[in-house]
Coordinates of C-alpha atoms and ligand atoms in Angstrom, one line a residue:
M1 CA 93.4 56.1 44.0
L2 CA 96.9 56.5 42.4
S3 CA 99.7 54.4 43.9
Y4 CA 102.5 54.8 41.3
Q5 CA 105.5 56.7 42.7
H6 CA 108.3 57.6 40.3
I7 CA 111.0 57.6 43.1
Y8 CA 111.3 53.8 42.5
H9 CA 112.1 54.3 38.8
A10 CA 113.7 57.8 38.6
G11 CA 116.9 57.8 36.5
N12 CA 116.2 54.4 34.9
L13 CA 116.9 53.8 31.2
A14 CA 113.4 54.9 30.2
D15 CA 114.1 58.2 31.9
V16 CA 117.4 58.5 30.2
Q17 CA 115.8 58.2 26.7
K18 CA 112.9 60.5 27.6
H19 CA 115.0 63.1 29.4
A20 CA 117.8 63.2 26.8
L21 CA 115.3 63.8 24.0
L22 CA 113.4 66.3 26.1
C23 CA 116.5 68.4 26.9
R24 CA 117.6 68.3 23.3
M25 CA 114.2 69.5 22.1
L26 CA 114.1 72.3 24.7
A27 CA 117.7 73.4 23.7
Y28 CA 116.7 73.4 20.0
M29 CA 113.6 75.5 20.7
G30 CA 115.6 77.8 22.9
Q31 CA 117.9 78.7 20.1
K32 CA 115.3 81.2 18.8
P33 CA 115.1 84.3 21.1
K34 CA 111.2 84.0 21.4
P35 CA 109.9 82.6 24.7
I36 CA 108.2 79.2 24.9
S37 CA 105.6 77.5 27.1
Y38 CA 106.5 74.1 28.7
L39 CA 103.6 71.9 29.9
E40 CA 103.4 68.6 31.6
T41 CA 100.3 66.5 32.1
H42 CA 102.0 64.0 34.5
A43 CA 104.8 65.9 36.2
G44 CA 105.8 63.7 39.2
R45 CA 107.6 65.3 42.1
G46 CA 110.4 67.0 40.1
L47 CA 113.3 66.0 42.2
Y48 CA 114.4 62.6 43.4
E49 CA 117.0 61.5 46.1
L50 CA 118.8 58.5 44.6
Q51 CA 120.1 57.4 48.0
S52 CA 116.6 57.0 49.3
A53 CA 115.4 53.6 50.4
E54 CA 112.9 53.5 47.5
A55 CA 115.5 54.3 44.8
L56 CA 118.0 51.9 46.2
K57 CA 115.4 49.1 46.5
T58 CA 115.0 48.8 42.8
G59 CA 118.5 49.7 41.7
E60 CA 117.0 51.2 38.5
A61 CA 118.9 54.5 38.7
A62 CA 122.2 52.7 39.1
A63 CA 121.5 50.6 36.0
G64 CA 120.2 53.7 34.2
I65 CA 121.8 57.1 34.6
G66 CA 124.6 55.4 36.6
V67 CA 125.6 53.7 33.4
A68 CA 124.4 56.1 30.7
E69 CA 125.7 59.4 32.1
Q70 CA 129.1 58.8 30.4
W71 CA 127.3 58.9 27.0
F72 CA 126.6 62.6 27.3
D73 CA 129.5 65.1 27.0
E74 CA 129.4 68.3 29.1
K75 CA 127.9 70.3 26.2
H76 CA 124.8 68.1 25.9
P77 CA 121.8 70.0 27.3
Y78 CA 120.9 66.9 29.4
S79 CA 124.4 67.1 31.1
Q80 CA 124.0 70.8 31.5
A81 CA 120.6 70.5 33.2
L82 CA 121.8 67.7 35.4
A83 CA 124.8 69.7 36.5
N84 CA 122.6 72.8 37.2
V85 CA 120.2 70.8 39.4
R86 CA 123.0 69.0 41.3
A87 CA 124.8 72.3 41.9
R88 CA 121.7 73.6 43.7
H89 CA 120.4 70.4 45.4
G90 CA 123.4 68.1 45.9
A91 CA 125.2 65.4 43.9
G92 CA 122.9 62.6 45.0
V93 CA 119.7 64.0 43.3
Y94 CA 118.2 63.2 40.0
P95 CA 115.8 65.8 38.5
G96 CA 112.5 64.7 37.1
S97 CA 111.4 66.2 33.8
P98 CA 110.0 69.4 35.4
G99 CA 113.4 70.0 37.1
L100 CA 115.3 69.5 33.9
A101 CA 113.0 71.8 32.0
A102 CA 113.3 74.5 34.7
A103 CA 117.1 74.2 34.5
L104 CA 116.9 75.0 30.8
Q105 CA 114.2 77.7 31.0
R106 CA 115.0 81.2 29.9
E107 CA 113.6 84.7 30.8
G108 CA 110.0 84.9 29.6
D109 CA 109.4 81.1 29.3
K110 CA 106.4 79.8 31.1
M111 CA 105.6 76.4 32.7
H112 CA 102.4 74.6 33.6
L113 CA 102.7 71.3 35.5
A114 CA 99.9 69.0 36.5
E115 CA 100.3 66.3 39.2
L116 CA 97.3 64.7 40.7
H117 CA 98.7 62.7 43.6
P118 CA 98.5 64.8 46.8
Q119 CA 102.0 64.0 48.1
E120 CA 103.7 64.1 44.8
N121 CA 102.1 67.4 44.1
A122 CA 103.2 68.8 47.4
A123 CA 106.8 67.7 46.7
L124 CA 106.6 69.2 43.2
V125 CA 105.5 72.5 44.6
Q126 CA 108.6 72.5 46.9
A127 CA 110.9 71.4 44.1
M128 CA 109.7 74.1 41.7
R129 CA 109.9 77.0 44.2
G130 CA 111.6 80.0 42.6
S131 CA 111.1 78.6 39.0
G132 CA 107.9 80.6 38.3
A133 CA 106.1 77.3 37.3
K134 CA 102.4 77.1 37.8
V135 CA 101.7 73.8 39.5
H136 CA 98.2 72.4 39.1
R137 CA 96.7 69.7 41.3
M138 CA 94.3 68.3 38.8
D139 CA 94.0 65.9 36.0
G140 CA 96.7 66.6 33.5
F141 CA 94.6 66.0 30.4
E142 CA 92.1 68.5 31.6
M143 CA 94.8 71.0 32.5
A144 CA 96.2 70.7 29.0
M145 CA 92.9 71.2 27.3
G146 CA 92.2 74.3 29.5
V147 CA 95.6 75.9 29.0
C148 CA 96.2 75.2 25.3
P149 CA 96.9 77.1 23.1
P150 CA 99.2 78.5 25.8
T151 CA 100.8 81.9 26.0
P152 CA 103.5 82.1 24.7
R153 CA 102.2 80.0 21.8
R154 CA 105.5 78.3 20.8
G155 CA 106.1 75.4 23.1
L156 CA 106.2 71.8 24.1
I157 CA 104.0 69.5 26.1
L158 CA 105.2 66.3 27.7
I159 CA 102.6 63.5 28.3
D160 CA 104.2 61.0 30.6
P161 CA 101.5 58.8 32.2
S162 CA 102.4 55.9 34.5
Y163 CA 99.6 53.9 32.6
E164 CA 98.3 52.8 36.0
I165 CA 94.9 53.8 34.6
K166 CA 94.6 51.3 31.8
S167 CA 92.1 53.4 29.8
D168 CA 94.9 55.8 29.1
Y169 CA 96.0 53.5 26.3
N170 CA 92.6 54.0 24.6
T171 CA 92.1 57.7 25.3
I172 CA 95.5 59.1 24.5
P173 CA 95.4 58.9 20.6
S174 CA 92.2 61.0 20.4
F175 CA 93.5 63.4 23.2
I176 CA 96.6 64.0 21.1
A177 CA 94.6 64.6 17.9
Q178 CA 92.4 67.1 19.7
L179 CA 95.3 68.8 21.3
N180 CA 97.0 69.2 17.9
R181 CA 93.8 70.8 16.5
K182 CA 93.7 73.3 19.4
W183 CA 97.5 74.0 19.4
N184 CA 98.7 73.3 15.9
V185 CA 102.2 74.7 16.5
G186 CA 102.8 72.9 19.8
V187 CA 105.4 70.1 20.1
I188 CA 103.5 67.1 21.7
A189 CA 105.8 64.4 23.2
L190 CA 104.3 61.2 24.5
W191 CA 106.3 58.6 26.5
Y192 CA 105.2 55.0 26.5
P193 CA 106.6 51.7 27.8
I194 CA 107.4 48.8 25.5
L195 CA 105.9 45.9 27.3
V196 CA 106.4 42.1 26.8
D197 CA 102.6 41.6 26.6
G198 CA 102.4 44.3 23.8
A199 CA 99.8 46.4 25.8
H200 CA 101.1 49.6 24.1
K201 CA 100.7 48.3 20.5
D202 CA 97.0 49.2 19.9
M203 CA 97.7 52.8 21.1
L204 CA 100.6 53.1 18.7
A205 CA 98.5 51.8 15.8
A206 CA 95.7 54.3 16.6
L207 CA 98.3 57.1 16.8
E208 CA 99.8 56.1 13.5
A209 CA 96.4 56.1 11.8
Q210 CA 95.8 59.8 12.6
D211 CA 98.2 61.3 10.1
L212 CA 99.6 63.8 12.6
P213 CA 102.2 66.3 11.4
K214 CA 106.0 65.9 11.6
V215 CA 105.9 62.7 13.7
L216 CA 109.1 61.2 15.1
R217 CA 108.7 57.8 16.7
H218 CA 111.7 56.6 18.7
E219 CA 112.0 53.3 20.5
V220 CA 114.9 51.8 22.4
R221 CA 115.2 48.3 24.0
F222 CA 117.0 47.3 27.1
P223 CA 117.1 44.2 29.4
P224 CA 114.3 44.0 32.0
V225 CA 115.5 45.5 35.3
R226 CA 114.4 42.3 37.2
A227 CA 113.5 38.8 36.2
G228 CA 109.9 38.9 35.1
H229 CA 109.7 42.7 34.7
R230 CA 107.3 43.6 31.9
M231 CA 109.0 46.6 30.5
V232 CA 111.7 45.9 27.9
G233 CA 112.0 49.2 26.3
S234 CA 110.9 52.8 26.1
G235 CA 109.3 54.9 23.4
M236 CA 108.7 58.5 22.5
Y237 CA 106.0 59.6 20.0
I238 CA 106.6 63.2 19.1
V239 CA 104.3 65.4 17.0
N240 CA 105.8 68.6 15.4
A241 CA 109.2 67.2 16.2
P242 CA 111.8 70.0 16.1
F243 CA 114.1 70.0 13.1
G244 CA 117.3 68.0 13.9
L245 CA 115.8 65.7 16.5
E246 CA 116.1 62.7 14.2
D247 CA 119.9 62.9 14.5
E248 CA 119.8 62.9 18.3
A249 CA 117.4 59.9 18.2
K250 CA 119.6 57.9 15.8
W251 CA 122.6 58.6 18.0
L252 CA 120.7 57.4 21.1
S253 CA 119.6 54.3 19.3
G254 CA 123.2 53.4 18.7
L255 CA 124.1 53.8 22.3
F256 CA 121.2 51.7 23.6
S257 CA 121.9 49.0 21.0
A258 CA 125.5 48.8 22.1
M259 CA 124.5 48.0 25.7
K260 CA 125.1 44.4 26.7
Ligands
SAM1 N1 107.3 63.1 34.0 C1 108.0 62.7 35.2 C2 109.4 62.6 35.0 O1 109.9 62.2 33.9 O2 110.2 63.0 35.9 C3 107.5 61.4 35.8 C4 106.0 61.3 35.9 S1 105.4 59.7 36.5 C5 105.8 58.6 35.3 C6 103.6 59.9 36.3 C7 103.0 60.8 37.4 O3 101.6 61.1 36.9 C8 102.8 60.2 38.8 O4 103.4 61.0 39.7 C9 101.3 60.2 39.0 O5 100.9 60.5 40.3 C10 100.8 61.2 38.1 N2 99.4 61.1 37.5 C11 98.7 59.9 37.3 N3 97.6 60.2 36.7 C12 97.5 61.6 36.5 C13 96.6 62.5 36.0 N4 95.4 62.0 35.4 N5 96.8 63.8 36.0 C14 98.0 64.3 36.6 N6 98.9 63.5 37.1 C15 98.7 62.1 37.1

């Protein structure tokens, strides 16, 4: 039974790193007129109310996007996507990755989103109404294997597990290698937490050992949100990273490093 709910963490500093890179990648890929496919294995509910009791309880959004929003000028695709979603849903919302991707999607682009948790899935269906996205209530790894290579063939998949199921750390490297064999042109973006106990390290070592193409690994550090909190940073491991993403990653690293 899944219990993780992203509403407690939406808009935190990990989301800022992940979502800024995601929006930049989608904007790069959108420069060519050809349509793309956007897939997510672990989509969440797509739209979060930052004044909800859950979001206020942790204060993670206030310490995250509340601080970091000023980093992004109005031309940054992350700012543009945020503005688009707030214009439609109100100033107090924060879009999840499917909401950001929908805001940047163009005519002919396609979306496949998997979310297994029944309530999160129902909320995602609501949030994505009118976007044309196909929302799957099934295991995201299975969805990806079934859909890939997608049509259109150019595209990106975000893999953003909560790592509630500890075996994810062991199974993800071979899943990504298999996905890359099935969909060799696809951009594969994995998010992972940087944890004080180093639980992510073996997964990263296994990924590095696979010799995947055009890899960009980007990690940022930040203070734990609460005393004793295990997460002290956020990472993205990207296969077939779009040209130019390295500059964005370096720029973000500077901003995170300059935080007190
Ligand atoms: N990607 C979202 C974002 O950035 O806005 C956040 C996703 S949240 C970290 C992870 C989600 O994955 C949770 O909503 C959880 O219910 C869902 N989930 C967990 N295991 C899953 C699985 N095997 N397949 C699909 N969804 C799953």
